[in-house]
Amino acid sequence: MAVFDQNKADLLSDFEQSLKELTFPALPVIENLTEIARENTDVADKILQLIKTRIAKSIPDHKLASLYLFDSIVKKIGPPYNILVGDEIFEIYSNSYLLVNDKTRQRLSNLFETWKNTKSKGSNSPLFPRNQMDKIERFLQQANKSKSGNEGDAYGSGSGSGPGSGFNTASSTAPSSTHTTPGSTPSLPNKPMLMDHSKSTLTNASLIKDIDTLIPFSQNKLRNNPSDSKLQERINALSKLRTLLASQNMSVKELQTIQDRLRNIMQQEFGSSGSSTPTGMNTIPVQTPVPVVATTIHSSLSSSTSPSQSNIANEFFNMLIASGLVKVDQSLIPGSHPKYELKFPRIIKTGSVGNSISSASNSALERLLYGAKNGLTGEIGKTSSNMNNINNNTNTNTNGGVVGFETLKNIELNKLNVDPKNLQKFISSNKPSSVSISLLYDSKPSKCGTCGKRFSDDENGIQKRRLHLDWHFRVNKRLSSNTSTTGGKGGIIQSRNWYLDGYDWVKFKDENLLEYSTNGADSANAMNSLSLSSSSKASTPTPGSNSNNPNSIDGLLLNDGRVPFVVIPTNETNMINKCQICQDQINATYDDDSGEWRWVNCIKAPGEGKNSRKIFHATCFLEANKKRGADGDLNVKVKREKI
Amino acid sequence: MKSRRQHLLSPFISAAMSVIPGFSTGVSTDSDIVVDSGSKKFTELHIPSQSEWRVEIPFQTVLKLNVVSGIAEIYGTELPNNVEMTFSGAKISIYAPQTESNTGCTIKYTTGIKKSNQSGMSSGSNGSENEITEYISEEESSMVQNINLHFVLESIRQQTNEGPRVMVIGNSQSGKTSLLKTLAAYALKMDRSPILVNLNPQEGVYSLPGSLTATPISDMFEVESTNGWGNTTTSGVTFHNPKQPIVKNYGFEKFNENMDLYKYQVSKLGVAVMSRLEEDAEVRQSGVLVDTPALTIKDFTIIENIVSDFEINMIVVIGNERLVIELRKKFRHKVNNPLNIVKLTKSGGVVEVDEAFVRNLQQQTIREYFYGTLKSPLSPYNTNIDFKDLVIYKTVESSEFNPSLAFLPSGDDFTPEVDDSDMMDEGNGNRKSNEFSLDKYYSKVEEPDASLLSNTILAITQLPANDKSAKNLMNTSVMGYAYVSDVDDAKKKMRILLPVPGTLPRNILIVTGIRYIE
Ligand SMILES: [Zn+2]
Ligand SMILES: [Zn+2]
């Protein structure tokens, strides 16, 4: 019994996932989901609910796809779906219509026309109740009237949604001010309703004022619906904008760009709640949006990622779109791929908060791009959460309200009240509360998509998470570059290190092993230089033990993880060589992969010719160089000489 | 509520068999695993909240699994969601912890056979030994006590500036190691990094069998690797953060094969660990978790030694009421220095492991030391070496040193004549060092040959060349291990496999009683 229920639960959660991935009307996906709906009519109500939620909550540009799916299901399957939706059809339809751009509206109009002529499958009754259809009819008439009334308006030109403007024009007819009461016909505006159209009034301060109106509204909504992560993201995006506005002087163009983001957020805010708009929004229709930095992402993104990853990627994109960092332009031909542009706010120079956010965002985006291009799936999901955390960070800075994990843990441990005199009793009879158990899980809500490690949402956790993701990224890049250059698994040439001796182990700090180590970050930037491996770097040199520390002989490697070597010229007859520094004999090693003979762990003396026999142990060279340096800096790096 | 199911394997056939270049030893590595991409049939399985899915995967079999939804953990280490994980030669328990929603977790899995074993299985097998065995078991009570114990340890960490130093005692296969893994993994989730001490030489923890180790657990366990431990540092990058153990040589897999040496090495490891705690505030605050071989009250001297060497302040006894009572009686005197003795009931889920499985695991551990894991493969290095360049010792078995002792019950009435004060005193150890005798521990091998060395594991000591001090030999730790793949008695040479490329960096070696067959 339980298994049956679970199967259904899984099915629904799969369905929900697929819905999230349905950002444009992809025929195979719609057909597939329709089939699933057909086979699972026992949970029709739940499936319908998922679709309705998706239609209501997705961003305007994605609504059409789920509406098409909805259409496909009610037409091809009919009962029980069209019956169940019944009296809600007007609300679903009109709410969506209000939020989409003109092009999509035209499609929705066409869709409505088809409904008029469709019968409920297997019967002769209409697809939807008569009264609902009539309501939609009247609604569309009014909408068209108000639209044609606006057409002569100087600001009506925003209706064009050609490449480069699709995202911003979504609000050009400004339906967001519409007062919508569920179940009743909304009165569409007869005049353009957002005030203060003149560009001269558009200032930082006026936009901040708008944000200040929006934030409490959104926060209030969040209180009623604390699990709505989209809402949280929106608040974060707003806070971020406010920070930027408060600290920067901006050009009119920049202000316009920001204002457009704001309008978009506003649309979603009121689109999903159906409540009224706060007044006082500065609004200018923008004819030419001004991306400060524009990079075209090829639409191969969605096809190059695996399904589970692309889902996360899409969520990430939704969020970026919502925050205005990514501009979407989608031609609404079914099956066509949307085009994305990145828009980095150039702005930020002062204000450390804004600065760190910006650079982090950029690197997140860069990583995303990198991942998309190289098929490094897995990175995407993590950058997504990374981004999310950055936003949360902003939120924390603005509102100052996140309880740190450490605090949470201490509160909970104190509550547990472990009696040190009777541990046995506690161990045998305590019934751990879900709160205390959640210390092990949800109290650190961000879980790494690659390794499962959890991170808290407090500043410490955010920082660690960022380093962790960077580290995964570096490791994956290195592992994959090692693999690709030599074509196959054999390309990764690395070996286990020797263990530390007692003295070094006692002095060792494990932070040098971890992604939080700054050494790791350094080495990522210095792929072509030599440095000591982490173990010997961390071991403290001791008088006497220094010269024969085994790790300083064998721990030396190039920063991309390979052991340095000198290829022996093919015309060389004497395979035995010696180190110019320590005079030790160096024997040749044959490398099966390359078919080369090599002097391993060696580098050629700087400035020596191709056939020179003058070589050093890499370690000897590093040691010698270190001694030459004024201080005995352990982290001294030597440029790898051209060989 | 146990239902046992057997799964038949789909006969996978691999198009391409990948062999690590440069090593024609015929060693099978994880990259030989058949990965069937086309017809992979996944079985989906729901694990109810607070239940455990126990699965036994034979060594020739590969299990690939994905956590589809919910939270799944293996001995406290959470698995990533929607990431394919690979297991082979393992008995694992995937637990669905109690969460707010209490919906458990859903996994999907598929099985295959390692390519290298498909042809080699000639012994008239019908394949049944390659089938996985799996069942779901309700595990609420034992997991609750583990969580409670974790909270006890974490409150100690919170309230004092010295973390708890815990020793776990129990019969063989009572779940000691699983408990410690869970406690370490949970501690890690509290942002701690306790030192995990392994005093059970049967298992190599971040090392080979025959060793005693201490390892700060500063990052997650790598559940897919042999025994679920993971990597130590390498010359390059690894998929997971590596660990950095200190390794002491013991050389046998049973603690009572040379109790003098065992106790000696335990005490030296204790010195290293206590010194590390002095130096490293983070580790000190996190505490120490000590795993032990199957000790009984007869081994009280060993228990007492461990308690004093690691300044243990909590003993956790698994599933042995009588031992709890005896220990409380014997440790009554420790009132000024409180020693808590608590007991846990044995988890019903402890899997019985037979001798053959233990052997195979040991072999797999050794292979992993040289060749790495699937996610982080390593390249070892073959080299030839002359006996004349080496100083070779071997570990003495108690029975060799004094045959009469071999017939005593383990640990009973056998107190080694070791002057502890002298041994602990490294700084001015000259006082008695001339009198110090190696006899009970190591003997020098004057004429190394194939009969002694073939297929053995050599411990490479940290000692500088030509260090003749017996004391230093006793106090050194292990720098690494070499495997003797071939011995040429006529030429007085041997071929060894080293983890690190290059020449053998040290020439003082100890022959262990651990063997490996490639
Ligand atoms: Zn991770
Ligand atoms: Zn040299």
JSON list of C-alpha atoms in Angstrom, two decimals, chain B residues 320-457:
[
{"chain": "B", "resi": 320, "resn": "ASN", "atom": "CA", "xyz": [27.80, -6.71, 25.91]},
{"chain": "B", "resi": 321, "resn": "GLU", "atom": "CA", "xyz": [26.11, -6.01, 29.22]},
{"chain": "B", "resi": 322, "resn": "ARG", "atom": "CA", "xyz": [28.52, -8.18, 31.12]},
{"chain": "B", "resi": 323, "resn": "LEU", "atom": "CA", "xyz": [31.54, -6.32, 29.81]},
{"chain": "B", "resi": 324, "resn": "VAL", "atom": "CA", "xyz": [29.98, -3.05, 30.90]},
{"chain": "B", "resi": 325, "resn": "ILE", "atom": "CA", "xyz": [29.61, -4.32, 34.44]},
{"chain": "B", "resi": 326, "resn": "GLU", "atom": "CA", "xyz": [33.14, -5.73, 34.54]},
{"chain": "B", "resi": 327, "resn": "LEU", "atom": "CA", "xyz": [34.65, -2.55, 33.16]},
{"chain": "B", "resi": 328, "resn": "ARG", "atom": "CA", "xyz": [32.76, -0.37, 35.63]},
{"chain": "B", "resi": 329, "resn": "LYS", "atom": "CA", "xyz": [34.11, -2.52, 38.39]},
{"chain": "B", "resi": 330, "resn": "LYS", "atom": "CA", "xyz": [37.69, -2.44, 37.13]},
{"chain": "B", "resi": 331, "resn": "PHE", "atom": "CA", "xyz": [37.72, 1.26, 36.40]},
{"chain": "B", "resi": 332, "resn": "ARG", "atom": "CA", "xyz": [36.10, 2.17, 39.73]},
{"chain": "B", "resi": 333, "resn": "HIS", "atom": "CA", "xyz": [39.31, 3.90, 40.77]},
{"chain": "B", "resi": 334, "resn": "LYS", "atom": "CA", "xyz": [39.06, 6.45, 37.99]},
{"chain": "B", "resi": 335, "resn": "VAL", "atom": "CA", "xyz": [36.93, 8.80, 40.03]},
{"chain": "B", "resi": 336, "resn": "ASN", "atom": "CA", "xyz": [39.14, 11.84, 39.87]},
{"chain": "B", "resi": 337, "resn": "ASN", "atom": "CA", "xyz": [39.52, 11.47, 36.18]},
{"chain": "B", "resi": 338, "resn": "PRO", "atom": "CA", "xyz": [35.99, 10.58, 35.20]},
{"chain": "B", "resi": 339, "resn": "LEU", "atom": "CA", "xyz": [35.60, 7.75, 32.79]},
{"chain": "B", "resi": 340, "resn": "ASN", "atom": "CA", "xyz": [32.10, 7.25, 31.51]},
{"chain": "B", "resi": 341, "resn": "ILE", "atom": "CA", "xyz": [31.19, 3.75, 30.49]},
{"chain": "B", "resi": 342, "resn": "VAL", "atom": "CA", "xyz": [28.02, 3.52, 28.46]},
{"chain": "B", "resi": 343, "resn": "LYS", "atom": "CA", "xyz": [26.48, 0.76, 26.45]},
{"chain": "B", "resi": 344, "resn": "LEU", "atom": "CA", "xyz": [24.64, 0.62, 23.20]},
{"chain": "B", "resi": 345, "resn": "THR", "atom": "CA", "xyz": [22.49, -2.22, 22.07]},
{"chain": "B", "resi": 346, "resn": "LYS", "atom": "CA", "xyz": [23.82, -3.96, 19.03]},
{"chain": "B", "resi": 347, "resn": "SER", "atom": "CA", "xyz": [22.13, -2.94, 15.85]},
{"chain": "B", "resi": 348, "resn": "GLY", "atom": "CA", "xyz": [20.14, -5.74, 14.32]},
{"chain": "B", "resi": 349, "resn": "GLY", "atom": "CA", "xyz": [21.61, -4.66, 11.06]},
{"chain": "B", "resi": 350, "resn": "VAL", "atom": "CA", "xyz": [25.15, -5.68, 11.65]},
{"chain": "B", "resi": 351, "resn": "VAL", "atom": "CA", "xyz": [26.06, -7.81, 8.72]},
{"chain": "B", "resi": 352, "resn": "GLU", "atom": "CA", "xyz": [27.87, -11.02, 9.30]},
{"chain": "B", "resi": 353, "resn": "VAL", "atom": "CA", "xyz": [31.11, -11.01, 7.40]},
{"chain": "B", "resi": 354, "resn": "ASP", "atom": "CA", "xyz": [32.81, -14.28, 6.60]},
{"chain": "B", "resi": 355, "resn": "GLU", "atom": "CA", "xyz": [36.51, -14.92, 6.50]},
{"chain": "B", "resi": 356, "resn": "ALA", "atom": "CA", "xyz": [36.69, -14.91, 2.71]},
{"chain": "B", "resi": 357, "resn": "PHE", "atom": "CA", "xyz": [35.02, -11.53, 2.59]},
{"chain": "B", "resi": 358, "resn": "VAL", "atom": "CA", "xyz": [37.53, -10.10, 5.07]},
{"chain": "B", "resi": 359, "resn": "ARG", "atom": "CA", "xyz": [40.38, -11.47, 2.94]},
{"chain": "B", "resi": 360, "resn": "ASN", "atom": "CA", "xyz": [38.97, -9.97, -0.20]},
{"chain": "B", "resi": 361, "resn": "LEU", "atom": "CA", "xyz": [38.46, -6.63, 1.50]},
{"chain": "B", "resi": 362, "resn": "GLN", "atom": "CA", "xyz": [42.07, -6.62, 2.63]},
{"chain": "B", "resi": 363, "resn": "GLN", "atom": "CA", "xyz": [43.25, -7.34, -0.89]},
{"chain": "B", "resi": 364, "resn": "GLN", "atom": "CA", "xyz": [41.01, -4.60, -2.21]},
{"chain": "B", "resi": 365, "resn": "THR", "atom": "CA", "xyz": [42.36, -2.19, 0.40]},
{"chain": "B", "resi": 366, "resn": "ILE", "atom": "CA", "xyz": [45.91, -2.91, -0.70]},
{"chain": "B", "resi": 367, "resn": "ARG", "atom": "CA", "xyz": [45.04, -2.54, -4.34]},
{"chain": "B", "resi": 368, "resn": "GLU", "atom": "CA", "xyz": [43.38, 0.77, -3.63]},
{"chain": "B", "resi": 369, "resn": "TYR", "atom": "CA", "xyz": [46.49, 2.01, -1.84]},
{"chain": "B", "resi": 370, "resn": "PHE", "atom": "CA", "xyz": [48.51, 1.57, -5.01]},
{"chain": "B", "resi": 371, "resn": "TYR", "atom": "CA", "xyz": [45.94, 2.06, -7.75]},
{"chain": "B", "resi": 372, "resn": "GLY", "atom": "CA", "xyz": [43.46, 4.47, -6.19]},
{"chain": "B", "resi": 373, "resn": "THR", "atom": "CA", "xyz": [39.72, 4.57, -6.64]},
{"chain": "B", "resi": 374, "resn": "LEU", "atom": "CA", "xyz": [37.49, 4.82, -9.65]},
{"chain": "B", "resi": 375, "resn": "LYS", "atom": "CA", "xyz": [37.11, 8.55, -9.17]},
{"chain": "B", "resi": 376, "resn": "SER", "atom": "CA", "xyz": [40.76, 9.14, -8.35]},
{"chain": "B", "resi": 377, "resn": "PRO", "atom": "CA", "xyz": [42.90, 6.49, -10.06]},
{"chain": "B", "resi": 378, "resn": "LEU", "atom": "CA", "xyz": [46.56, 6.41, -9.15]},
{"chain": "B", "resi": 379, "resn": "SER", "atom": "CA", "xyz": [49.65, 5.24, -10.94]},
{"chain": "B", "resi": 380, "resn": "PRO", "atom": "CA", "xyz": [52.09, 3.20, -8.87]},
{"chain": "B", "resi": 381, "resn": "TYR", "atom": "CA", "xyz": [55.60, 2.48, -9.97]},
{"chain": "B", "resi": 382, "resn": "ASN", "atom": "CA", "xyz": [57.57, -0.70, -10.48]},
{"chain": "B", "resi": 383, "resn": "THR", "atom": "CA", "xyz": [61.24, -0.75, -9.72]},
{"chain": "B", "resi": 384, "resn": "ASN", "atom": "CA", "xyz": [64.06, -3.25, -9.20]},
{"chain": "B", "resi": 385, "resn": "ILE", "atom": "CA", "xyz": [66.19, -3.04, -6.15]},
{"chain": "B", "resi": 386, "resn": "ASP", "atom": "CA", "xyz": [69.31, -4.80, -4.83]},
{"chain": "B", "resi": 387, "resn": "PHE", "atom": "CA", "xyz": [69.21, -6.44, -1.42]},
{"chain": "B", "resi": 388, "resn": "LYS", "atom": "CA", "xyz": [72.60, -5.00, -0.66]},
{"chain": "B", "resi": 389, "resn": "ASP", "atom": "CA", "xyz": [71.14, -1.50, -0.60]},
{"chain": "B", "resi": 390, "resn": "LEU", "atom": "CA", "xyz": [68.59, -2.42, 2.02]},
{"chain": "B", "resi": 391, "resn": "VAL", "atom": "CA", "xyz": [68.28, -2.99, 5.72]},
{"chain": "B", "resi": 392, "resn": "ILE", "atom": "CA", "xyz": [65.40, -5.38, 6.26]},
{"chain": "B", "resi": 393, "resn": "TYR", "atom": "CA", "xyz": [63.69, -6.26, 9.52]},
{"chain": "B", "resi": 394, "resn": "LYS", "atom": "CA", "xyz": [60.78, -8.52, 10.10]},
{"chain": "B", "resi": 395, "resn": "THR", "atom": "CA", "xyz": [58.14, -8.49, 12.77]},
{"chain": "B", "resi": 396, "resn": "VAL", "atom": "CA", "xyz": [58.54, -11.20, 15.35]},
{"chain": "B", "resi": 397, "resn": "GLU", "atom": "CA", "xyz": [55.57, -13.37, 16.18]},
{"chain": "B", "resi": 398, "resn": "SER", "atom": "CA", "xyz": [55.12, -13.92, 19.90]},
{"chain": "B", "resi": 399, "resn": "SER", "atom": "CA", "xyz": [55.36, -17.65, 19.39]},
{"chain": "B", "resi": 400, "resn": "GLU", "atom": "CA", "xyz": [58.76, -17.27, 17.75]},
{"chain": "B", "resi": 401, "resn": "PHE", "atom": "CA", "xyz": [60.08, -15.20, 20.58]},
{"chain": "B", "resi": 402, "resn": "ASN", "atom": "CA", "xyz": [58.73, -17.38, 23.34]},
{"chain": "B", "resi": 403, "resn": "PRO", "atom": "CA", "xyz": [56.71, -20.33, 22.16]},
{"chain": "B", "resi": 404, "resn": "SER", "atom": "CA", "xyz": [55.18, -20.98, 25.57]},
{"chain": "B", "resi": 405, "resn": "LEU", "atom": "CA", "xyz": [53.34, -17.69, 25.45]},
{"chain": "B", "resi": 406, "resn": "ALA", "atom": "CA", "xyz": [51.47, -18.67, 22.34]},
{"chain": "B", "resi": 407, "resn": "PHE", "atom": "CA", "xyz": [49.31, -21.09, 24.28]},
{"chain": "B", "resi": 408, "resn": "LEU", "atom": "CA", "xyz": [48.06, -18.65, 26.84]},
{"chain": "B", "resi": 409, "resn": "PRO", "atom": "CA", "xyz": [44.63, -17.13, 26.37]},
{"chain": "B", "resi": 410, "resn": "SER", "atom": "CA", "xyz": [45.08, -13.86, 24.61]},
{"chain": "B", "resi": 411, "resn": "GLY", "atom": "CA", "xyz": [46.19, -11.13, 26.91]},
{"chain": "B", "resi": 412, "resn": "ASP", "atom": "CA", "xyz": [45.83, -13.13, 30.07]},
{"chain": "B", "resi": 413, "resn": "ASP", "atom": "CA", "xyz": [48.64, -12.78, 32.60]},
{"chain": "B", "resi": 414, "resn": "PHE", "atom": "CA", "xyz": [50.86, -11.48, 29.94]},
{"chain": "B", "resi": 415, "resn": "THR", "atom": "CA", "xyz": [52.29, -8.16, 30.90]},
{"chain": "B", "resi": 416, "resn": "PRO", "atom": "CA", "xyz": [55.20, -7.16, 28.78]},
{"chain": "B", "resi": 417, "resn": "GLU", "atom": "CA", "xyz": [58.38, -6.22, 30.51]},
{"chain": "B", "resi": 418, "resn": "VAL", "atom": "CA", "xyz": [58.57, -2.84, 28.94]},
{"chain": "B", "resi": 419, "resn": "ASP", "atom": "CA", "xyz": [59.92, 0.13, 30.73]},
{"chain": "B", "resi": 420, "resn": "ASP", "atom": "CA", "xyz": [57.28, 2.63, 29.75]},
{"chain": "B", "resi": 421, "resn": "SER", "atom": "CA", "xyz": [58.93, 5.62, 31.31]},
{"chain": "B", "resi": 422, "resn": "ASP", "atom": "CA", "xyz": [61.93, 5.03, 29.16]},
{"chain": "B", "resi": 423, "resn": "MET", "atom": "CA", "xyz": [60.00, 4.58, 25.98]},
{"chain": "B", "resi": 424, "resn": "MET", "atom": "CA", "xyz": [57.93, 7.66, 26.43]},
{"chain": "B", "resi": 425, "resn": "ASP", "atom": "CA", "xyz": [61.00, 9.69, 27.01]},
{"chain": "B", "resi": 426, "resn": "GLU", "atom": "CA", "xyz": [62.24, 10.44, 23.55]},
{"chain": "B", "resi": 427, "resn": "GLY", "atom": "CA", "xyz": [64.12, 13.61, 24.43]},
{"chain": "B", "resi": 428, "resn": "ASN", "atom": "CA", "xyz": [66.82, 12.12, 26.58]},
{"chain": "B", "resi": 429, "resn": "GLY", "atom": "CA", "xyz": [66.45, 8.51, 25.63]},
{"chain": "B", "resi": 430, "resn": "ASN", "atom": "CA", "xyz": [70.15, 7.80, 25.83]},
{"chain": "B", "resi": 431, "resn": "ARG", "atom": "CA", "xyz": [69.94, 6.69, 29.39]},
{"chain": "B", "resi": 432, "resn": "LYS", "atom": "CA", "xyz": [69.04, 3.13, 28.61]},
{"chain": "B", "resi": 433, "resn": "SER", "atom": "CA", "xyz": [69.11, 2.99, 24.88]},
{"chain": "B", "resi": 434, "resn": "ASN", "atom": "CA", "xyz": [72.15, 0.75, 24.81]},
{"chain": "B", "resi": 435, "resn": "GLU", "atom": "CA", "xyz": [70.24, -1.86, 26.74]},
{"chain": "B", "resi": 436, "resn": "PHE", "atom": "CA", "xyz": [67.12, -1.60, 24.67]},
{"chain": "B", "resi": 437, "resn": "SER", "atom": "CA", "xyz": [66.48, -4.89, 22.96]},
{"chain": "B", "resi": 438, "resn": "LEU", "atom": "CA", "xyz": [64.56, -5.39, 19.77]},
{"chain": "B", "resi": 439, "resn": "ASP", "atom": "CA", "xyz": [64.12, -9.11, 20.35]},
{"chain": "B", "resi": 440, "resn": "LYS", "atom": "CA", "xyz": [60.47, -9.04, 21.26]},
{"chain": "B", "resi": 441, "resn": "TYR", "atom": "CA", "xyz": [59.53, -6.84, 18.33]},
{"chain": "B", "resi": 442, "resn": "TYR", "atom": "CA", "xyz": [61.70, -7.07, 15.26]},
{"chain": "B", "resi": 443, "resn": "SER", "atom": "CA", "xyz": [64.50, -9.22, 14.03]},
{"chain": "B", "resi": 444, "resn": "LYS", "atom": "CA", "xyz": [66.99, -8.26, 11.38]},
{"chain": "B", "resi": 445, "resn": "VAL", "atom": "CA", "xyz": [66.87, -10.25, 8.17]},
{"chain": "B", "resi": 446, "resn": "GLU", "atom": "CA", "xyz": [70.43, -11.05, 7.21]},
{"chain": "B", "resi": 447, "resn": "GLU", "atom": "CA", "xyz": [69.72, -13.20, 4.18]},
{"chain": "B", "resi": 448, "resn": "PRO", "atom": "CA", "xyz": [66.55, -11.99, 2.50]},
{"chain": "B", "resi": 449, "resn": "ASP", "atom": "CA", "xyz": [65.11, -14.43, -0.01]},
{"chain": "B", "resi": 450, "resn": "ALA", "atom": "CA", "xyz": [62.03, -15.30, -1.98]},
{"chain": "B", "resi": 451, "resn": "SER", "atom": "CA", "xyz": [60.53, -17.53, 0.67]},
{"chain": "B", "resi": 452, "resn": "LEU", "atom": "CA", "xyz": [60.38, -14.64, 3.09]},
{"chain": "B", "resi": 453, "resn": "LEU", "atom": "CA", "xyz": [59.65, -11.78, 0.74]},
{"chain": "B", "resi": 454, "resn": "SER", "atom": "CA", "xyz": [57.52, -13.04, -2.12]},
{"chain": "B", "resi": 455, "resn": "ASN", "atom": "CA", "xyz": [54.18, -11.26, -2.31]},
{"chain": "B", "resi": 456, "resn": "THR", "atom": "CA", "xyz": [54.66, -9.54, 1.01]},
{"chain": "B", "resi": 457, "resn": "ILE", "atom": "CA", "xyz": [53.95, -5.97, 1.90]}
]
